[in-house]
């Protein structure tokens, strides 16, 4: 399963990239499982578990961590937003 | 275009006038302008999620339009590096009577603060080189939540 993954703000800086494309095991089928899977890739990705109130968007809509993810989706992880 | 995400500044007078041009039914315009605060802040850099940002702002405007009787709405949010005193955000709402315009303007700002994917990084006199990402505030979350279940 291949996904496009985006990171923003402090999380992007901690991980060292704003975008990556990964092939994933079939059992990684929710945003939470994807977060946990990514966090184990290397120490930099561990920032996913250290970000307070981590948010996720699937195909550019903010959703809960229990949201399903599937091949071809665009998944973005980021800290709580601070615009305005 | 109701929603703009842009690096360039905007003119408040032009935006306010445009909200009611050719609309004799509009009797009220309410607006909000957000600025970069000075003090110990040397500069502010705004990052966003291209594509999602525009959609999130359009969704927020649509929610406001479903809730109040609005004649016109305009939302502008700047990105990039901004200095103290610079305009960051503009929300303008036109309606027949003032109540709808006041409420919708505040609603749009409250949702923008918690739902639109923008992030601020502050450069201060004390912050390490490169600046510091601003933490989200609980009060912003509470401000957005108070609209749930309330008619106005």
mmCIF file of C-alpha atoms in Angstrom:
data_model
loop_
_atom_site.group_PDB
_atom_site.id
_atom_site.type_symbol
_atom_site.label_atom_id
_atom_site.label_comp_id
_atom_site.label_asym_id
_atom_site.label_seq_id
_atom_site.Cartn_x
_atom_site.Cartn_y
_atom_site.Cartn_z
ATOM 1 C CA UNK A 1 0.000 0.000 0.000
ATOM 2 C CA UNK A 2 1.499 3.367 -1.010
ATOM 3 C CA UNK A 3 0.612 6.670 0.656
ATOM 4 C CA UNK A 4 1.692 10.277 0.386
ATOM 5 C CA UNK A 5 2.511 11.629 3.832
ATOM 6 C CA UNK A 6 2.953 15.298 4.727
ATOM 7 C CA UNK A 7 4.295 16.995 7.857
ATOM 8 C CA UNK A 8 3.978 20.630 8.855
ATOM 9 C CA UNK A 9 5.475 23.207 11.218
ATOM 10 C CA UNK A 10 7.568 21.898 14.120
ATOM 11 C CA UNK A 11 6.846 18.299 13.176
ATOM 12 C CA UNK A 12 8.234 18.878 9.667
ATOM 13 C CA UNK A 13 11.411 20.318 11.181
ATOM 14 C CA UNK A 14 11.816 17.464 13.683
ATOM 15 C CA UNK A 15 11.357 14.770 11.045
ATOM 16 C CA UNK A 16 13.536 16.629 8.567
ATOM 17 C CA UNK A 17 11.182 16.454 5.592
ATOM 18 C CA UNK A 18 7.788 17.859 4.639
ATOM 19 C CA UNK A 19 6.700 15.023 2.404
ATOM 20 C CA UNK A 20 7.394 11.370 1.832
ATOM 21 C CA UNK A 21 5.836 8.484 -0.011
ATOM 22 C CA UNK A 22 5.851 5.096 1.666
ATOM 23 C CA UNK A 23 4.694 1.595 0.930
ATOM 24 C CA UNK A 24 2.934 0.237 4.001
ATOM 25 C CA UNK A 25 1.946 -3.158 5.356
ATOM 26 C CA UNK A 26 -1.729 -3.975 4.824
ATOM 27 C CA UNK A 27 -2.445 -3.989 8.574
ATOM 28 C CA UNK A 28 -1.629 -0.290 8.801
ATOM 29 C CA UNK A 29 -5.167 0.823 7.978
ATOM 30 C CA UNK A 30 -5.941 3.725 10.331
ATOM 31 C CA UNK A 31 -4.298 7.093 11.004
ATOM 32 C CA UNK A 32 -3.300 5.968 14.503
ATOM 33 C CA UNK A 33 -1.656 2.784 13.203
ATOM 34 C CA UNK A 34 0.136 4.806 10.530
ATOM 35 C CA UNK A 35 1.398 7.255 13.194
ATOM 36 C CA UNK A 36 2.720 4.383 15.315
ATOM 37 C CA UNK A 37 4.254 2.649 12.292
ATOM 38 C CA UNK A 38 6.029 5.824 11.161
ATOM 39 C CA UNK A 39 7.240 6.625 14.684
ATOM 40 C CA UNK A 40 9.230 3.398 14.700
ATOM 41 C CA UNK A 41 11.059 4.096 11.430
ATOM 42 C CA UNK A 42 13.834 6.127 13.048
ATOM 43 C CA UNK A 43 14.384 8.461 16.027
ATOM 44 C CA UNK A 44 13.394 11.577 14.040
ATOM 45 C CA UNK A 45 9.958 10.119 13.271
ATOM 46 C CA UNK A 46 9.539 9.569 17.008
ATOM 47 C CA UNK A 47 8.437 13.228 17.063
ATOM 48 C CA UNK A 48 5.027 11.957 15.912
ATOM 49 C CA UNK A 49 4.486 10.509 19.384
ATOM 50 C CA UNK A 50 6.027 13.489 21.188
ATOM 51 C CA UNK A 51 3.822 16.129 19.541
ATOM 52 C CA UNK A 52 1.159 17.242 22.015
ATOM 53 C CA UNK A 53 -2.372 16.934 20.589
ATOM 54 C CA UNK A 54 -1.119 15.679 17.214
ATOM 55 C CA UNK A 55 -3.643 16.333 14.437
ATOM 56 C CA UNK A 56 -4.231 14.382 11.241
ATOM 57 C CA UNK A 57 -5.888 15.185 7.921
ATOM 58 C CA UNK A 58 -6.843 12.512 5.397
ATOM 59 C CA UNK A 59 -7.194 13.857 1.860
ATOM 60 C CA UNK A 60 -7.125 17.416 3.228
ATOM 61 C CA UNK A 61 -9.929 16.968 5.793
ATOM 62 C CA UNK A 62 -9.174 16.999 9.513
ATOM 63 C CA UNK A 63 -10.282 13.704 11.035
ATOM 64 C CA UNK A 64 -9.834 11.648 14.191
ATOM 65 C CA UNK A 65 -6.940 9.239 14.652
ATOM 66 C CA UNK A 66 -9.331 6.315 14.172
ATOM 67 C CA UNK A 67 -10.007 7.384 10.552
ATOM 68 C CA UNK A 68 -9.264 4.759 7.898
ATOM 69 C CA UNK A 69 -6.323 5.241 5.548
ATOM 70 C CA UNK A 70 -6.002 3.503 2.194
ATOM 71 C CA UNK A 71 -3.769 3.307 -0.821
ATOM 72 C CA UNK A 72 -3.509 6.591 -2.709
ATOM 73 C CA UNK A 73 -4.595 8.737 0.253
ATOM 74 C CA UNK A 74 -2.812 11.941 1.192
ATOM 75 C CA UNK A 75 -2.207 11.906 4.944
ATOM 76 C CA UNK A 76 -0.923 14.958 6.819
ATOM 77 C CA UNK A 77 0.275 15.023 10.426
ATOM 78 C CA UNK A 78 0.721 18.349 12.198
ATOM 79 C CA UNK A 79 0.571 20.114 15.567
ATOM 80 C CA UNK A 80 -2.609 22.030 16.516
ATOM 81 C CA UNK A 81 -3.092 24.964 14.164
ATOM 82 C CA UNK A 82 -2.178 28.513 15.198
ATOM 83 C CA UNK A 83 -3.340 30.837 12.400
ATOM 84 C CA UNK A 84 -5.394 33.998 12.572
ATOM 85 C CA UNK B 1 -13.420 34.755 -4.825
ATOM 86 C CA UNK B 2 -14.481 34.696 -1.161
ATOM 87 C CA UNK B 3 -11.276 33.207 0.211
ATOM 88 C CA UNK B 4 -7.656 34.161 -0.452
ATOM 89 C CA UNK B 5 -4.374 32.870 0.942
ATOM 90 C CA UNK B 6 -1.632 35.232 -0.154
ATOM 91 C CA UNK B 7 1.771 36.715 0.661
ATOM 92 C CA UNK B 8 0.770 40.212 -0.350
ATOM 93 C CA UNK B 9 -0.895 42.779 1.901
ATOM 94 C CA UNK B 10 -4.517 43.831 1.393
ATOM 95 C CA UNK B 11 -6.369 47.132 1.598
ATOM 96 C CA UNK B 12 -9.108 47.062 4.239
ATOM 97 C CA UNK B 13 -11.107 49.898 2.695
ATOM 98 C CA UNK B 14 -11.143 48.240 -0.722
ATOM 99 C CA UNK B 15 -12.237 44.911 0.772
ATOM 100 C CA UNK B 16 -15.022 46.484 2.854
ATOM 101 C CA UNK B 17 -16.347 48.437 -0.117
ATOM 102 C CA UNK B 18 -16.300 45.351 -2.347
ATOM 103 C CA UNK B 19 -18.518 43.449 0.094
ATOM 104 C CA UNK B 20 -21.541 45.609 -0.636
ATOM 105 C CA UNK B 21 -20.914 46.829 -4.180
ATOM 106 C CA UNK B 22 -24.110 46.475 -6.236
ATOM 107 C CA UNK B 23 -26.002 45.071 -3.238
ATOM 108 C CA UNK B 24 -28.761 47.440 -2.060
ATOM 109 C CA UNK B 25 -30.041 44.746 0.363
ATOM 110 C CA UNK B 26 -26.900 44.869 2.517
ATOM 111 C CA UNK B 27 -27.423 47.080 5.559
ATOM 112 C CA UNK B 28 -24.488 46.038 7.740
ATOM 113 C CA UNK B 29 -20.819 45.174 7.385
ATOM 114 C CA UNK B 30 -18.749 43.765 10.246
ATOM 115 C CA UNK B 31 -15.047 43.022 9.961
ATOM 116 C CA UNK B 32 -12.024 41.763 11.845
ATOM 117 C CA UNK B 33 -8.366 42.496 11.103
ATOM 118 C CA UNK B 34 -5.627 40.529 12.866
ATOM 119 C CA UNK B 35 -2.146 42.077 13.201
ATOM 120 C CA UNK B 36 1.311 40.893 14.201
ATOM 121 C CA UNK B 37 1.750 42.056 17.808
ATOM 122 C CA UNK B 38 4.917 43.976 18.581
ATOM 123 C CA UNK B 39 6.540 43.916 22.005
ATOM 124 C CA UNK B 40 9.342 41.358 22.063
ATOM 125 C CA UNK B 41 8.280 39.796 18.740
ATOM 126 C CA UNK B 42 10.729 40.683 15.984
ATOM 127 C CA UNK B 43 8.924 38.833 13.168
ATOM 128 C CA UNK B 44 6.329 36.138 12.543
ATOM 129 C CA UNK B 45 6.404 33.506 9.796
ATOM 130 C CA UNK B 46 3.200 31.782 8.709
ATOM 131 C CA UNK B 47 3.244 28.322 7.161
ATOM 132 C CA UNK B 48 0.159 26.616 5.710
ATOM 133 C CA UNK B 49 -1.048 23.472 3.968
ATOM 134 C CA UNK B 50 -1.628 24.500 0.335
ATOM 135 C CA UNK B 51 -4.879 23.106 -0.994
ATOM 136 C CA UNK B 52 -6.332 22.121 2.343
ATOM 137 C CA UNK B 53 -6.147 25.692 3.646
ATOM 138 C CA UNK B 54 -8.335 27.112 0.900
ATOM 139 C CA UNK B 55 -10.830 24.263 1.275
ATOM 140 C CA UNK B 56 -10.966 24.598 5.074
ATOM 141 C CA UNK B 57 -11.639 28.341 4.810
ATOM 142 C CA UNK B 58 -14.328 27.762 2.173
ATOM 143 C CA UNK B 59 -15.951 25.142 4.436
ATOM 144 C CA UNK B 60 -15.970 27.604 7.361
ATOM 145 C CA UNK B 61 -17.573 30.299 5.182
ATOM 146 C CA UNK B 62 -20.188 27.789 4.022
ATOM 147 C CA UNK B 63 -21.002 26.902 7.652
ATOM 148 C CA UNK B 64 -21.479 30.589 8.451
ATOM 149 C CA UNK B 65 -23.680 31.065 5.389
ATOM 150 C CA UNK B 66 -25.853 28.125 6.465
ATOM 151 C CA UNK B 67 -26.236 29.598 9.926
ATOM 152 C CA UNK B 68 -26.882 33.281 9.242
ATOM 153 C CA UNK B 69 -28.420 35.276 6.417
ATOM 154 C CA UNK B 70 -25.313 36.738 4.806
ATOM 155 C CA UNK B 71 -25.041 38.984 1.754
ATOM 156 C CA UNK B 72 -21.283 38.701 1.312
ATOM 157 C CA UNK B 73 -18.209 37.180 2.950
ATOM 158 C CA UNK B 74 -14.514 37.772 2.363
ATOM 159 C CA UNK B 75 -11.624 36.006 4.128
ATOM 160 C CA UNK B 76 -7.973 36.834 3.443
ATOM 161 C CA UNK B 77 -5.067 35.186 5.263
ATOM 162 C CA UNK B 78 -1.457 36.094 4.632
ATOM 163 C CA UNK B 79 1.490 33.685 4.674
ATOM 164 C CA UNK B 80 5.248 34.164 4.795
ATOM 165 C CA UNK B 81 7.359 36.383 7.051
ATOM 166 C CA UNK B 82 5.581 39.392 8.575
ATOM 167 C CA UNK B 83 6.841 42.198 10.787
ATOM 168 C CA UNK B 84 5.112 43.737 13.847
ATOM 169 C CA UNK B 85 2.090 45.807 12.857
ATOM 170 C CA UNK B 86 1.550 43.874 9.623
ATOM 171 C CA UNK B 87 -1.950 42.695 8.785
ATOM 172 C CA UNK B 88 -2.276 38.879 8.968
ATOM 173 C CA UNK B 89 -5.950 38.175 8.492
ATOM 174 C CA UNK B 90 -9.118 39.896 7.300
ATOM 175 C CA UNK B 91 -12.685 38.691 7.756
ATOM 176 C CA UNK B 92 -15.494 40.824 6.370
ATOM 177 C CA UNK B 93 -19.191 39.953 6.471
ATOM 178 C CA UNK B 94 -22.142 41.825 4.975
ATOM 179 C CA UNK B 95 -25.746 41.161 5.954
ATOM 180 C CA UNK B 96 -29.119 42.904 6.045
ATOM 181 C CA UNK B 97 -28.884 43.678 9.779
ATOM 182 C CA UNK B 98 -25.936 43.988 12.152
ATOM 183 C CA UNK B 99 -26.647 40.953 14.329
ATOM 184 C CA UNK B 100 -25.907 38.424 11.602
ATOM 185 C CA UNK B 101 -22.763 40.257 10.474
ATOM 186 C CA UNK B 102 -21.309 40.555 13.998
ATOM 187 C CA UNK B 103 -22.019 36.920 14.877
ATOM 188 C CA UNK B 104 -20.814 35.452 11.583
ATOM 189 C CA UNK B 105 -17.579 37.471 11.694
ATOM 190 C CA UNK B 106 -16.734 36.142 15.147
ATOM 191 C CA UNK B 107 -17.768 32.592 14.217
ATOM 192 C CA UNK B 108 -15.513 32.612 11.145
ATOM 193 C CA UNK B 109 -12.529 33.832 13.182
ATOM 194 C CA UNK B 110 -13.132 31.293 15.955
ATOM 195 C CA UNK B 111 -13.250 28.423 13.441
ATOM 196 C CA UNK B 112 -10.335 29.761 11.417
ATOM 197 C CA UNK B 113 -8.216 29.745 14.582
ATOM 198 C CA UNK B 114 -8.863 26.075 15.294
ATOM 199 C CA UNK B 115 -9.654 24.467 11.904
ATOM 200 C CA UNK B 116 -7.629 26.187 9.184
ATOM 201 C CA UNK B 117 -4.137 24.691 8.732
ATOM 202 C CA UNK B 118 -1.857 27.648 9.462
ATOM 203 C CA UNK B 119 1.103 27.633 11.849
ATOM 204 C CA UNK B 120 2.963 30.621 13.277
ATOM 205 C CA UNK B 121 6.640 30.783 14.101
ATOM 206 C CA UNK B 122 7.827 33.705 16.206
ATOM 207 C CA UNK B 123 11.226 35.308 16.180
ATOM 208 C CA UNK B 124 11.815 37.102 19.477
ATOM 209 C CA UNK B 125 14.812 38.769 21.065
ATOM 210 C CA UNK B 126 15.287 35.674 23.252
ATOM 211 C CA UNK B 127 14.234 32.821 20.963
ATOM 212 C CA UNK B 128 16.974 30.658 19.476
ATOM 213 C CA UNK B 129 17.971 31.357 15.893
ATOM 214 C CA UNK B 130 15.212 30.399 13.498
ATOM 215 C CA UNK B 131 12.414 31.193 15.929
ATOM 216 C CA UNK B 132 9.917 29.246 17.978
ATOM 217 C CA UNK B 133 6.646 27.612 16.916
ATOM 218 C CA UNK B 134 3.665 29.158 18.667
ATOM 219 C CA UNK B 135 1.665 26.800 20.890
ATOM 220 C CA UNK B 136 -2.070 26.440 20.304
ATOM 221 C CA UNK B 137 -4.162 28.052 23.024
ATOM 222 C CA UNK B 138 -6.886 26.267 24.929
ATOM 223 C CA UNK B 139 -8.936 29.474 24.936
ATOM 224 C CA UNK B 140 -9.136 29.349 21.122
ATOM 225 C CA UNK B 141 -10.481 25.803 21.284
ATOM 226 C CA UNK B 142 -13.087 26.855 23.861
ATOM 227 C CA UNK B 143 -14.070 29.879 21.756
ATOM 228 C CA UNK B 144 -14.819 27.641 18.765
ATOM 229 C CA UNK B 145 -16.618 25.052 20.882
ATOM 230 C CA UNK B 146 -19.107 27.533 22.321
ATOM 231 C CA UNK B 147 -20.810 27.741 18.888
ATOM 232 C CA UNK B 148 -21.743 24.060 19.059
ATOM 233 C CA UNK B 149 -25.363 23.640 19.947
ATOM 234 C CA UNK B 150 -25.973 27.380 20.062
ATOM 235 C CA UNK B 151 -28.211 28.935 17.443
ATOM 236 C CA UNK B 152 -26.516 32.304 17.435
#
